[in-house]
Amino acid sequence: MQRLIPTLRSDQVDLELLMLIRTVLAGCKEISFRVSQGALGGVLGSTLDENIQGEQQKKLDVIANQLLKSMLLNDTNVRAIASEEEDSIVAAHEDGKYLVAFDPLDGSSNIDINGQIGTIFTILPAIKELSADDPKQFEQSGRNQLAAGYVLYGPSTMLVLTTGSKTRCFTLDRTHGGFLLTNDEVRVPLQTQEFSINMANSRFWFEPTKFYINDLLQGESGIRKKRFNMRWNAAMVGDIHRVLTRGGIFLYPEDKRDPAKPAKLRLLYEAMPMAMLVENAGGKASTGLQDILDITPDGLHQRVPVIMGSSDEVERCCYYYTD
């Protein structure tokens, strides 16, 4: 099996970008070790603090954020970083070529039950004309991403990565500490019979979402004429990994539960990198009204509705939002 660095070299990835990806993964390998220790490492449970999103932080949230932050700020290729756990951007090196945005630990509610969690990241080019501490550095559409990926901490630690062409899957070999290529080209099946959505929010959904999910639930006797199964991990990283592995559609739609936060998922740290991975694997990623990768963030913590997965199913779902 081929290792990560030779694989990226064969894709002619710039050396500085390759080294930055290695820095990100060094942090993720340390997080993987902390996750595997669980209660033995004293990382379970919550802190008394809330993050900028108003969500209670888990101990492992704080640890993961600090690990990645420290490593990235020491990398001279980094101009600035943005994290879901930070109030604003953090400047690094004024002559750095790259920006890194990340969700240090997606799926925090799964930490204490030994469920699926992961780290999501994206790398963007730094804007030369702007200072390292200017938030406008990150006001770039998803089409500008140079690399995107996630590390899934499950029974095995897996990296799913794209640097602009194929989406690939690597698995951490704990015998030597490196990521080995285990799927050279991830492809999302065009069609599916699986959907992923938080049904507990159904009473808050707007009509297009209600109509679409109801048609799926009707199964063989409904308009779709086939049975659909629901899967839900309560961690975007786990649900999207399943979609990339065997197809499906993942939805976290806009709803009316909290008018101040009509959407749940963050564009920069979650939707944008996942959209790049899905599109480069042959799938689609939309808000229902536009491609996620075409959106330019207007703030670090902007939230967007998310519909992504098997191409034919995402297109069909979007009809409900445009009719």
Coordinates of C-alpha atoms in Angstrom, one line a residue, residues 145-293:
Q145 CA -10.2 25.4 -1.6
L146 CA -6.8 23.8 -2.3
A147 CA -7.4 20.8 -0.1
A148 CA -10.2 19.5 2.1
G149 CA -10.5 16.5 4.3
Y150 CA -11.5 14.8 7.5
V151 CA -10.1 12.3 9.9
L152 CA -12.6 9.8 11.3
Y153 CA -11.8 8.4 14.7
G154 CA -13.6 5.0 14.7
P155 CA -12.6 1.4 15.0
S156 CA -9.8 2.5 12.7
T157 CA -8.6 6.0 12.1
M158 CA -9.3 7.0 8.5
L159 CA -8.3 10.1 6.4
V160 CA -10.5 11.1 3.5
L161 CA -8.7 13.8 1.5
T162 CA -8.9 15.7 -1.8
T163 CA -6.3 18.1 -3.2
G164 CA -8.4 19.2 -6.1
S165 CA -8.9 16.0 -8.2
K166 CA -9.9 12.7 -6.8
T167 CA -11.2 12.0 -3.3
R168 CA -9.0 9.4 -1.7
C169 CA -9.2 7.3 1.5
F170 CA -6.2 6.5 3.8
T171 CA -6.1 4.4 6.9
L172 CA -3.7 5.0 9.8
D173 CA -1.3 2.1 10.3
R174 CA -0.5 2.2 14.0
T175 CA 2.5 0.0 13.5
H176 CA 4.5 2.8 12.0
G177 CA 2.3 5.8 12.5
G178 CA 1.6 6.7 8.8
F179 CA -1.5 6.9 6.7
L180 CA -1.7 4.2 3.9
L181 CA -3.8 4.5 0.8
T182 CA -6.8 2.1 1.0
N183 CA -9.1 3.6 -1.7
D184 CA -7.4 5.4 -4.5
E185 CA -10.7 6.9 -5.9
V186 CA -13.8 7.2 -3.8
R187 CA -16.9 7.3 -5.9
V188 CA -20.4 8.0 -4.6
P189 CA -23.1 5.9 -6.3
L190 CA -25.5 8.0 -8.3
Q191 CA -28.6 6.5 -6.7
T192 CA -29.4 5.4 -3.2
Q193 CA -32.0 4.0 -0.9
E194 CA -30.6 5.5 2.3
F195 CA -31.2 8.9 3.8
S196 CA -29.7 10.6 6.9
I197 CA -31.6 13.3 8.8
N198 CA -32.4 14.2 12.4
M199 CA -36.1 13.1 12.6
A200 CA -36.4 14.7 16.0
N201 CA -36.5 18.1 14.3
S202 CA -39.3 17.2 11.9
R203 CA -41.9 19.4 13.7
F204 CA -39.7 22.4 12.9
W205 CA -39.1 21.7 9.2
F206 CA -40.3 23.8 6.4
E207 CA -42.7 22.3 3.9
P208 CA -40.2 21.2 1.2
T209 CA -38.3 19.1 3.7
K210 CA -41.5 17.6 5.1
F211 CA -42.8 16.7 1.6
Y212 CA -39.5 15.2 0.5
I213 CA -39.0 13.0 3.7
N214 CA -42.7 11.9 3.6
D215 CA -42.3 10.7 0.1
L216 CA -39.3 8.6 1.1
L217 CA -41.1 7.2 4.1
Q218 CA -44.0 6.0 1.9
G219 CA -41.7 3.4 0.5
E220 CA -42.9 0.9 -2.2
S221 CA -46.4 2.2 -2.0
G222 CA -45.5 5.9 -2.5
I223 CA -44.4 8.0 -5.4
R224 CA -40.8 6.7 -5.2
K225 CA -41.8 3.1 -5.5
K226 CA -38.9 1.8 -3.4
R227 CA -38.0 1.4 0.3
F228 CA -35.7 3.9 1.9
N229 CA -33.8 3.2 5.1
M230 CA -32.8 6.0 7.6
R231 CA -29.3 6.2 9.1
W232 CA -28.2 8.9 11.6
N233 CA -24.9 9.1 13.5
A234 CA -25.3 12.5 15.1
A235 CA -21.9 13.4 13.7
M236 CA -21.7 14.9 10.2
V237 CA -18.3 13.3 9.7
G238 CA -19.7 9.8 10.3
D239 CA -22.8 10.3 8.1
I240 CA -20.8 11.7 5.2
H241 CA -18.2 8.9 5.5
R242 CA -21.1 6.4 5.1
V243 CA -22.4 8.4 2.1
L244 CA -18.9 8.4 0.5
T245 CA -18.5 4.7 1.2
R246 CA -21.8 3.3 -0.1
G247 CA -24.0 6.2 -1.2
G248 CA -26.9 8.0 0.4
I249 CA -28.2 11.5 1.0
F250 CA -27.4 13.6 4.1
L251 CA -29.7 16.5 5.1
Y252 CA -29.4 19.1 7.7
P253 CA -32.0 21.6 6.4
E254 CA -33.0 25.0 7.4
D255 CA -35.8 25.0 10.0
K256 CA -37.8 27.3 12.2
R257 CA -36.8 26.0 15.7
D258 CA -34.6 29.1 16.4
P259 CA -35.1 32.1 14.0
A260 CA -31.7 33.4 15.0
K261 CA -30.1 30.2 13.8
P262 CA -32.2 28.9 10.9
A263 CA -29.4 26.5 9.9
K264 CA -27.2 24.3 12.0
L265 CA -24.0 23.5 10.1
R266 CA -21.2 26.0 9.6
L267 CA -20.2 26.8 6.0
L268 CA -16.5 27.3 6.5
Y269 CA -15.6 24.4 8.9
E270 CA -18.2 21.8 7.9
A271 CA -20.2 22.3 4.7
M272 CA -17.5 23.7 2.5
P273 CA -14.8 21.0 3.0
M274 CA -17.4 18.2 2.9
A275 CA -18.9 19.6 -0.3
M276 CA -15.5 19.5 -2.0
L277 CA -15.0 15.9 -0.9
V278 CA -18.4 14.8 -2.1
E279 CA -18.3 16.6 -5.4
N280 CA -14.8 15.3 -6.2
A281 CA -16.2 11.8 -5.6
G282 CA -19.0 12.3 -8.1
G283 CA -21.7 13.4 -5.7
K284 CA -23.5 16.8 -5.2
A285 CA -23.7 19.3 -2.4
S286 CA -26.4 22.0 -2.2
T287 CA -28.4 24.2 0.1
G288 CA -31.5 23.2 -1.8
L289 CA -31.2 26.5 -3.8
Q290 CA -27.5 26.7 -4.8
D291 CA -24.3 24.6 -4.8
I292 CA -22.5 24.9 -1.5
L293 CA -19.2 25.5 -3.2

